[in-house]
mmCIF file of C-alpha atoms in Angstrom:
data_model
loop_
_atom_site.group_PDB
_atom_site.id
_atom_site.type_symbol
_atom_site.label_atom_id
_atom_site.label_comp_id
_atom_site.label_asym_id
_atom_site.label_seq_id
_atom_site.Cartn_x
_atom_site.Cartn_y
_atom_site.Cartn_z
ATOM 1 C CA UNK A 8 22.001 -69.296 -54.524
ATOM 2 C CA UNK A 9 19.386 -68.269 -51.939
ATOM 3 C CA UNK A 10 16.504 -70.460 -50.777
ATOM 4 C CA UNK A 11 13.960 -68.557 -52.918
ATOM 5 C CA UNK A 12 15.958 -69.112 -56.110
ATOM 6 C CA UNK A 13 16.487 -72.757 -55.207
ATOM 7 C CA UNK A 14 12.745 -73.267 -54.671
ATOM 8 C CA UNK A 15 11.960 -71.569 -57.985
ATOM 9 C CA UNK A 16 14.399 -73.780 -59.880
ATOM 10 C CA UNK A 17 12.900 -76.889 -58.271
ATOM 11 C CA UNK A 18 9.393 -75.693 -59.197
ATOM 12 C CA UNK A 19 10.438 -75.032 -62.816
ATOM 13 C CA UNK A 20 12.081 -78.447 -63.115
ATOM 14 C CA UNK A 21 8.944 -80.158 -61.839
ATOM 15 C CA UNK A 22 6.797 -78.293 -64.385
ATOM 16 C CA UNK A 23 9.141 -79.308 -67.193
ATOM 17 C CA UNK A 24 8.920 -82.908 -66.018
ATOM 18 C CA UNK A 25 5.113 -82.771 -66.089
ATOM 19 C CA UNK A 26 5.189 -81.452 -69.673
ATOM 20 C CA UNK A 27 6.749 -84.660 -70.914
ATOM 21 C CA UNK A 28 3.849 -86.718 -69.549
ATOM 22 C CA UNK A 29 1.482 -85.409 -72.233
ATOM 23 C CA UNK A 30 3.972 -86.092 -74.983
ATOM 24 C CA UNK A 31 3.879 -84.465 -78.398
ATOM 25 C CA UNK A 32 1.254 -85.256 -81.010
ATOM 26 C CA UNK A 33 0.279 -83.403 -84.134
ATOM 27 C CA UNK A 34 -2.549 -83.470 -86.634
ATOM 28 C CA UNK A 35 -2.035 -86.356 -89.002
ATOM 29 C CA UNK A 36 -3.639 -88.624 -91.564
ATOM 30 C CA UNK A 37 -5.234 -85.689 -93.383
ATOM 31 C CA UNK A 38 -5.453 -84.946 -97.066
ATOM 32 C CA UNK A 39 -4.039 -81.601 -98.192
ATOM 33 C CA UNK A 40 -7.533 -80.167 -98.551
ATOM 34 C CA UNK A 41 -8.592 -81.357 -95.110
ATOM 35 C CA UNK A 42 -5.395 -80.091 -93.531
ATOM 36 C CA UNK A 43 -5.805 -76.643 -95.089
ATOM 37 C CA UNK A 44 -9.432 -76.472 -93.940
ATOM 38 C CA UNK A 45 -8.470 -77.545 -90.433
ATOM 39 C CA UNK A 46 -5.628 -75.030 -90.265
ATOM 40 C CA UNK A 47 -7.971 -72.179 -91.187
ATOM 41 C CA UNK A 48 -10.693 -73.481 -88.865
ATOM 42 C CA UNK A 49 -8.129 -73.625 -86.054
ATOM 43 C CA UNK A 50 -7.097 -70.021 -86.733
ATOM 44 C CA UNK A 51 -10.743 -68.996 -86.517
ATOM 45 C CA UNK A 52 -11.012 -70.834 -83.184
ATOM 46 C CA UNK A 53 -7.833 -69.231 -81.811
ATOM 47 C CA UNK A 54 -9.051 -65.763 -82.741
ATOM 48 C CA UNK A 55 -12.419 -66.430 -81.103
ATOM 49 C CA UNK A 56 -10.731 -67.721 -77.932
ATOM 50 C CA UNK A 57 -8.464 -64.689 -77.574
ATOM 51 C CA UNK A 58 -11.223 -62.210 -78.412
ATOM 52 C CA UNK A 59 -13.411 -63.848 -75.766
ATOM 53 C CA UNK A 60 -10.493 -63.808 -73.317
ATOM 54 C CA UNK A 61 -10.356 -60.027 -73.710
ATOM 55 C CA UNK A 62 -14.115 -59.652 -73.227
ATOM 56 C CA UNK A 63 -14.084 -61.593 -69.949
ATOM 57 C CA UNK A 64 -10.705 -60.348 -68.751
ATOM 58 C CA UNK A 65 -9.252 -63.860 -68.532
ATOM 59 C CA UNK A 66 -5.520 -64.394 -68.171
ATOM 60 C CA UNK A 67 -3.457 -65.143 -71.302
ATOM 61 C CA UNK A 68 -2.528 -68.339 -69.455
ATOM 62 C CA UNK A 69 -6.194 -69.400 -69.548
ATOM 63 C CA UNK A 70 -6.549 -68.738 -73.274
ATOM 64 C CA UNK A 71 -3.338 -70.617 -74.058
ATOM 65 C CA UNK A 72 -4.524 -73.549 -71.960
ATOM 66 C CA UNK A 73 -7.813 -73.670 -73.858
ATOM 67 C CA UNK A 74 -5.974 -73.775 -77.211
ATOM 68 C CA UNK A 75 -3.870 -76.607 -75.792
ATOM 69 C CA UNK A 76 -7.083 -78.513 -75.019
ATOM 70 C CA UNK A 77 -8.316 -77.742 -78.547
ATOM 71 C CA UNK A 78 -5.142 -79.081 -80.187
ATOM 72 C CA UNK A 79 -4.972 -82.139 -77.934
ATOM 73 C CA UNK A 80 -8.604 -82.955 -78.691
ATOM 74 C CA UNK A 81 -8.069 -82.749 -82.450
ATOM 75 C CA UNK A 82 -4.989 -84.958 -82.187
ATOM 76 C CA UNK A 83 -7.332 -87.720 -81.019
ATOM 77 C CA UNK A 84 -10.605 -86.955 -82.844
ATOM 78 C CA UNK A 85 -11.448 -85.522 -86.232
ATOM 79 C CA UNK A 86 -14.118 -83.069 -87.319
ATOM 80 C CA UNK A 87 -15.440 -83.290 -90.858
ATOM 81 C CA UNK A 88 -14.585 -80.467 -93.253
ATOM 82 C CA UNK A 89 -17.102 -77.643 -93.252
ATOM 83 C CA UNK A 90 -18.581 -78.338 -89.807
ATOM 84 C CA UNK A 91 -17.801 -74.900 -88.473
ATOM 85 C CA UNK A 92 -20.493 -75.180 -85.814
ATOM 86 C CA UNK A 93 -18.515 -78.116 -84.349
ATOM 87 C CA UNK A 94 -15.319 -76.047 -84.308
ATOM 88 C CA UNK A 95 -17.109 -73.224 -82.495
ATOM 89 C CA UNK A 96 -18.748 -75.619 -80.039
ATOM 90 C CA UNK A 97 -15.349 -77.172 -79.294
ATOM 91 C CA UNK A 98 -13.843 -73.692 -78.815
ATOM 92 C CA UNK A 99 -16.514 -72.739 -76.278
ATOM 93 C CA UNK A 100 -16.083 -75.991 -74.370
ATOM 94 C CA UNK A 101 -12.281 -75.689 -74.251
ATOM 95 C CA UNK A 102 -12.314 -72.066 -73.059
ATOM 96 C CA UNK A 103 -14.994 -72.808 -70.477
ATOM 97 C CA UNK A 104 -12.994 -75.750 -69.097
ATOM 98 C CA UNK A 105 -9.776 -73.720 -68.998
ATOM 99 C CA UNK A 106 -11.574 -70.898 -67.172
ATOM 100 C CA UNK A 107 -12.892 -73.365 -64.608
ATOM 101 C CA UNK A 108 -9.317 -74.512 -64.047
ATOM 102 C CA UNK A 109 -7.700 -71.089 -63.779
ATOM 103 C CA UNK A 110 -10.119 -68.199 -63.207
ATOM 104 C CA UNK A 111 -11.684 -66.985 -59.947
ATOM 105 C CA UNK A 112 -14.915 -66.078 -61.734
ATOM 106 C CA UNK A 113 -16.267 -68.150 -64.581
ATOM 107 C CA UNK A 114 -19.154 -66.601 -66.548
ATOM 108 C CA UNK A 115 -22.275 -68.704 -67.134
ATOM 109 C CA UNK A 116 -22.220 -70.595 -70.420
ATOM 110 C CA UNK A 117 -25.035 -68.390 -71.685
ATOM 111 C CA UNK A 118 -22.679 -65.375 -71.574
ATOM 112 C CA UNK A 119 -20.080 -66.842 -73.947
ATOM 113 C CA UNK A 120 -20.379 -64.917 -77.245
ATOM 114 C CA UNK A 121 -21.038 -67.443 -79.987
ATOM 115 C CA UNK A 122 -22.105 -64.891 -82.595
ATOM 116 C CA UNK A 123 -24.247 -66.577 -85.235
ATOM 117 C CA UNK A 124 -24.636 -69.824 -83.307
ATOM 118 C CA UNK A 125 -27.051 -70.608 -80.519
ATOM 119 C CA UNK A 126 -25.915 -73.525 -78.362
ATOM 120 C CA UNK A 127 -28.026 -74.679 -75.456
ATOM 121 C CA UNK A 128 -26.133 -74.934 -72.165
ATOM 122 C CA UNK A 129 -26.603 -78.693 -71.956
ATOM 123 C CA UNK A 130 -25.121 -79.105 -75.431
ATOM 124 C CA UNK A 131 -21.985 -77.198 -74.364
ATOM 125 C CA UNK A 132 -21.842 -79.261 -71.170
ATOM 126 C CA UNK A 133 -21.959 -82.482 -73.193
ATOM 127 C CA UNK A 134 -19.142 -81.140 -75.343
ATOM 128 C CA UNK A 135 -17.170 -80.326 -72.189
ATOM 129 C CA UNK A 136 -17.628 -83.900 -71.012
ATOM 130 C CA UNK A 137 -16.471 -85.249 -74.374
ATOM 131 C CA UNK A 138 -13.338 -83.085 -74.143
ATOM 132 C CA UNK A 139 -12.681 -84.261 -70.585
ATOM 133 C CA UNK A 140 -13.049 -87.913 -71.541
ATOM 134 C CA UNK A 141 -10.986 -87.537 -74.702
ATOM 135 C CA UNK A 142 -8.155 -85.871 -72.765
ATOM 136 C CA UNK A 143 -8.529 -88.514 -70.024
ATOM 137 C CA UNK A 144 -9.228 -85.741 -67.501
ATOM 138 C CA UNK A 145 -5.608 -84.548 -67.695
ATOM 139 C CA UNK A 146 -6.414 -80.845 -67.648
ATOM 140 C CA UNK A 147 -3.657 -79.340 -65.520
ATOM 141 C CA UNK A 148 -1.010 -78.178 -67.980
ATOM 142 C CA UNK A 149 1.769 -75.626 -67.730
ATOM 143 C CA UNK A 150 1.825 -72.809 -70.276
ATOM 144 C CA UNK A 151 4.703 -70.568 -71.398
ATOM 145 C CA UNK A 152 3.392 -67.851 -69.081
ATOM 146 C CA UNK A 153 4.262 -70.070 -66.113
ATOM 147 C CA UNK A 154 7.953 -69.787 -67.024
ATOM 148 C CA UNK A 155 8.349 -66.165 -68.080
ATOM 149 C CA UNK A 156 9.520 -64.681 -64.780
ATOM 150 C CA UNK A 157 12.172 -67.375 -64.496
ATOM 151 C CA UNK A 158 13.521 -67.089 -68.035
ATOM 152 C CA UNK A 159 13.456 -63.288 -68.137
ATOM 153 C CA UNK A 160 15.435 -63.123 -64.898
ATOM 154 C CA UNK A 161 17.900 -65.740 -66.188
ATOM 155 C CA UNK A 162 18.465 -64.292 -69.647
ATOM 156 C CA UNK A 163 17.997 -60.571 -69.009
ATOM 157 C CA UNK A 164 18.709 -60.003 -65.320
ATOM 158 C CA UNK A 165 17.827 -56.660 -63.780
ATOM 159 C CA UNK A 166 18.790 -54.723 -66.911
ATOM 160 C CA UNK A 167 15.855 -55.900 -68.992
ATOM 161 C CA UNK A 168 13.868 -53.176 -70.824
ATOM 162 C CA UNK A 169 10.365 -52.506 -69.534
ATOM 163 C CA UNK A 170 8.806 -53.591 -72.810
ATOM 164 C CA UNK A 171 10.431 -57.047 -72.731
ATOM 165 C CA UNK A 172 7.466 -58.782 -71.127
ATOM 166 C CA UNK A 173 4.896 -57.345 -73.539
ATOM 167 C CA UNK A 174 7.113 -58.245 -76.503
ATOM 168 C CA UNK A 175 7.456 -61.806 -75.221
ATOM 169 C CA UNK A 176 3.671 -62.097 -74.903
ATOM 170 C CA UNK A 177 3.218 -60.820 -78.468
ATOM 171 C CA UNK A 178 5.591 -63.486 -79.796
ATOM 172 C CA UNK A 179 3.827 -66.263 -77.895
ATOM 173 C CA UNK A 180 0.443 -65.164 -79.205
ATOM 174 C CA UNK A 181 1.811 -64.976 -82.760
ATOM 175 C CA UNK A 182 3.239 -68.490 -82.443
ATOM 176 C CA UNK A 183 -0.145 -69.848 -81.328
ATOM 177 C CA UNK A 184 -1.598 -68.843 -84.687
ATOM 178 C CA UNK A 185 1.291 -70.310 -86.653
ATOM 179 C CA UNK A 186 1.827 -73.593 -84.880
ATOM 180 C CA UNK A 187 -0.013 -76.480 -83.263
ATOM 181 C CA UNK A 188 0.751 -76.135 -79.539
ATOM 182 C CA UNK A 189 1.622 -79.836 -79.353
ATOM 183 C CA UNK A 190 4.623 -79.177 -81.611
ATOM 184 C CA UNK A 191 6.486 -77.279 -78.862
ATOM 185 C CA UNK A 192 6.526 -77.815 -75.113
ATOM 186 C CA UNK A 193 5.492 -74.712 -73.110
ATOM 187 C CA UNK A 194 8.926 -74.319 -71.508
ATOM 188 C CA UNK A 195 10.533 -74.382 -74.972
ATOM 189 C CA UNK A 196 8.136 -71.694 -76.223
ATOM 190 C CA UNK A 197 8.815 -69.523 -73.176
ATOM 191 C CA UNK A 198 12.593 -69.751 -73.489
ATOM 192 C CA UNK A 199 12.494 -69.085 -77.245
ATOM 193 C CA UNK A 200 10.142 -66.107 -76.825
ATOM 194 C CA UNK A 201 12.311 -64.455 -74.163
ATOM 195 C CA UNK A 202 15.436 -64.947 -76.282
ATOM 196 C CA UNK A 203 13.706 -63.709 -79.453
ATOM 197 C CA UNK A 204 12.372 -60.624 -77.657
ATOM 198 C CA UNK A 205 15.757 -59.841 -76.141
ATOM 199 C CA UNK A 206 18.271 -60.865 -78.812
ATOM 200 C CA UNK A 207 17.800 -60.726 -82.562
ATOM 201 C CA UNK A 208 19.650 -62.929 -85.020
ATOM 202 C CA UNK A 209 21.267 -65.312 -82.543
ATOM 203 C CA UNK A 210 23.230 -68.120 -84.137
ATOM 204 C CA UNK A 211 22.735 -71.635 -82.827
ATOM 205 C CA UNK A 212 26.076 -71.430 -81.007
ATOM 206 C CA UNK A 213 25.180 -68.073 -79.421
ATOM 207 C CA UNK A 214 21.827 -69.437 -78.257
ATOM 208 C CA UNK A 215 23.524 -72.452 -76.705
ATOM 209 C CA UNK A 216 25.841 -70.103 -74.778
ATOM 210 C CA UNK A 217 22.801 -68.228 -73.450
ATOM 211 C CA UNK A 218 21.228 -71.521 -72.398
ATOM 212 C CA UNK A 219 24.241 -72.465 -70.280
ATOM 213 C CA UNK A 220 22.812 -70.381 -67.441
ATOM 214 C CA UNK A 221 20.302 -73.231 -67.047
ATOM 215 C CA UNK A 222 22.497 -76.175 -66.199
ATOM 216 C CA UNK A 223 19.703 -78.771 -66.066
ATOM 217 C CA UNK A 224 18.821 -78.353 -69.761
ATOM 218 C CA UNK A 225 20.690 -80.417 -72.296
ATOM 219 C CA UNK A 226 21.490 -80.200 -76.003
ATOM 220 C CA UNK A 227 18.150 -81.706 -77.090
ATOM 221 C CA UNK A 228 16.226 -78.909 -75.372
ATOM 222 C CA UNK A 229 18.550 -76.388 -77.043
ATOM 223 C CA UNK A 230 17.728 -77.880 -80.446
ATOM 224 C CA UNK A 231 13.995 -77.418 -79.852
ATOM 225 C CA UNK A 232 14.464 -73.901 -78.469
ATOM 226 C CA UNK A 233 16.511 -72.864 -81.496
ATOM 227 C CA UNK A 234 13.876 -74.301 -83.859
ATOM 228 C CA UNK A 235 11.149 -72.353 -82.070
ATOM 229 C CA UNK A 236 13.373 -69.259 -81.955
ATOM 230 C CA UNK A 237 13.791 -69.386 -85.746
ATOM 231 C CA UNK A 238 10.011 -69.554 -86.227
ATOM 232 C CA UNK A 239 9.620 -66.451 -84.033
ATOM 233 C CA UNK A 240 12.342 -64.666 -85.980
ATOM 234 C CA UNK A 241 10.498 -65.474 -89.202
ATOM 235 C CA UNK A 242 7.292 -64.137 -87.674
ATOM 236 C CA UNK A 243 9.164 -60.942 -86.753
ATOM 237 C CA UNK A 244 10.466 -60.545 -90.309
ATOM 238 C CA UNK A 245 7.075 -61.303 -91.819
ATOM 239 C CA UNK A 246 8.280 -64.433 -93.596
ATOM 240 C CA UNK A 247 5.441 -66.507 -92.203
ATOM 241 C CA UNK A 248 2.062 -65.499 -93.522
ATOM 242 C CA UNK A 249 -0.774 -66.533 -91.255
ATOM 243 C CA UNK A 250 -3.845 -67.140 -93.432
ATOM 244 C CA UNK A 251 -6.462 -64.469 -93.018
ATOM 245 C CA UNK A 252 -9.667 -65.368 -91.281
ATOM 246 C CA UNK A 253 -11.919 -66.334 -94.180
ATOM 247 C CA UNK A 254 -14.357 -68.766 -92.680
ATOM 248 C CA UNK A 255 -17.901 -67.777 -93.520
ATOM 249 C CA UNK A 256 -20.208 -70.689 -92.764
ATOM 250 C CA UNK A 257 -22.276 -71.775 -95.746
ATOM 251 C CA UNK A 258 -24.650 -74.199 -94.174
ATOM 252 C CA UNK A 259 -28.306 -74.817 -94.702
ATOM 253 C CA UNK A 260 -30.725 -73.163 -92.285
ATOM 254 C CA UNK A 261 -31.006 -75.090 -89.043
ATOM 255 C CA UNK A 262 -34.539 -75.923 -88.067
ATOM 256 C CA UNK A 263 -33.894 -77.369 -84.621
ATOM 257 C CA UNK A 264 -31.776 -76.293 -81.652
ATOM 258 C CA UNK A 265 -32.777 -79.242 -79.501
ATOM 259 C CA UNK A 266 -30.145 -80.961 -77.384
ATOM 260 C CA UNK A 267 -28.423 -83.752 -79.312
ATOM 261 C CA UNK A 268 -26.025 -86.157 -77.608
ATOM 262 C CA UNK A 269 -22.441 -86.313 -78.780
ATOM 263 C CA UNK A 270 -21.640 -89.891 -79.687
ATOM 264 C CA UNK A 271 -18.862 -91.980 -81.172
ATOM 265 C CA UNK A 272 -19.823 -93.505 -84.470
ATOM 266 C CA UNK A 273 -18.373 -96.622 -86.062
ATOM 267 C CA UNK A 274 -16.078 -94.715 -88.406
ATOM 268 C CA UNK A 275 -12.445 -94.631 -87.281
ATOM 269 C CA UNK A 276 -9.444 -93.038 -88.914
ATOM 270 C CA UNK A 277 -6.336 -95.110 -88.324
ATOM 271 C CA UNK A 278 -2.899 -93.562 -88.594
ATOM 272 C CA UNK A 279 0.637 -94.295 -87.552
ATOM 273 C CA UNK A 280 0.140 -92.269 -84.391
ATOM 274 C CA UNK A 281 -2.924 -94.184 -83.291
ATOM 275 C CA UNK A 282 -6.646 -93.976 -83.879
ATOM 276 C CA UNK A 283 -8.670 -90.816 -84.144
ATOM 277 C CA UNK A 284 -12.382 -91.091 -83.474
ATOM 278 C CA UNK A 285 -14.615 -88.879 -85.531
ATOM 279 C CA UNK A 286 -16.727 -86.278 -83.765
ATOM 280 C CA UNK A 287 -20.325 -86.640 -84.863
ATOM 281 C CA UNK A 288 -23.900 -86.152 -83.704
ATOM 282 C CA UNK A 289 -26.915 -88.417 -83.822
ATOM 283 C CA UNK A 290 -28.559 -86.335 -86.485
ATOM 284 C CA UNK A 291 -27.319 -84.681 -89.634
ATOM 285 C CA UNK A 292 -26.029 -81.124 -89.786
ATOM 286 C CA UNK A 293 -29.574 -80.074 -90.548
ATOM 287 C CA UNK A 294 -30.372 -80.791 -86.921
ATOM 288 C CA UNK A 295 -27.049 -79.948 -85.290
ATOM 289 C CA UNK A 296 -27.108 -78.228 -81.884
ATOM 290 C CA UNK A 297 -25.919 -74.900 -83.247
ATOM 291 C CA UNK A 298 -28.696 -72.851 -84.735
ATOM 292 C CA UNK A 299 -27.443 -70.584 -87.484
ATOM 293 C CA UNK A 300 -29.063 -67.182 -87.338
ATOM 294 C CA UNK A 301 -29.470 -65.506 -90.688
ATOM 295 C CA UNK A 302 -29.544 -61.728 -90.601
ATOM 296 C CA UNK A 303 -31.397 -59.820 -93.313
ATOM 297 C CA UNK A 304 -29.073 -58.033 -95.699
#
C-alpha cells in the first residue's frame, strides 16, 4: 500500500466517523395523511433543488447536502399540511446555505427561482438562521459523492466501464427521491450505489465478499449496504413508484409580502424520538412572506 492510498483510507475512515455524530433520525409522529402530504411536499422540494442546481451549475454534492439539511430540519420541526410556501422557503434556505458551504460563487438570493412565490431577501435570511439554529450550526456533512472515487477504485479497479460513474450518480439521485437521507449514512449510499451500478442481483453473501476489500467495515455496515442495495435494485426494476409531482398550491391570495419573523409558538409535538417544534409565522397564511402570483388563464 503506497502513501497516497494510505492517506485516502485514513481520510475515508475519518469521514465515516463524522457521519455517526449526526446520528439517524426520521420523520415521525405523523398521521397517514400528514405523512403522505409531507412525502409529496418533500419530492417537490427535491425536484426544485436539483432543477435549481442545474440552473446555477452547482455540484451534485451541494444539492445532496441541501436535501440533507432539509431532512434534518424536518426531523426536528414540523410544517403544517398545505403550507407549500413554507416548504419552498425552506428549500431556498437549505440550498443557499449548502452553496455557501461548497460553491466558489453563490448567486444573490434574489436570483433563486421561486416561481410563483416572491420572498424578500430578509425573509430568506431569517429562514437560513432558523435552519442554522435548528441544526445547531452543524453544517459540514459528507455526501455519497465524497466517497465515489474510493469505492469505485475498490470495487471496480482499473477495468471499470466509462459509464459507471454516471450510472452511480443516477442511482444516488433516484434514492434521494425515494428515501429520507437520514435513513442511510452517505458512505452506505455510496457503497450501495457503486455495487448496484456494477453488479446486478448480488446475494447478501456475494455482497459481503465484495465488502471484504474494505477491512475496517464490519457486518453491521454490510447489513445497511445490502438494504440500500436492494432499494436501488427495486428502483432499477421499477418496483418502487415515486409519486408524481402533483402539488399545486391552493391558497388564498396573499395581500402582503412584508417581512415576518419566524418564531417558535407554544405548540409542541412530542414523540418517542424527542420534541419537534412547529414552524410558524406571527401572522396567518394570509400574510405569509411568500406572495402567490396568480397568472391570468
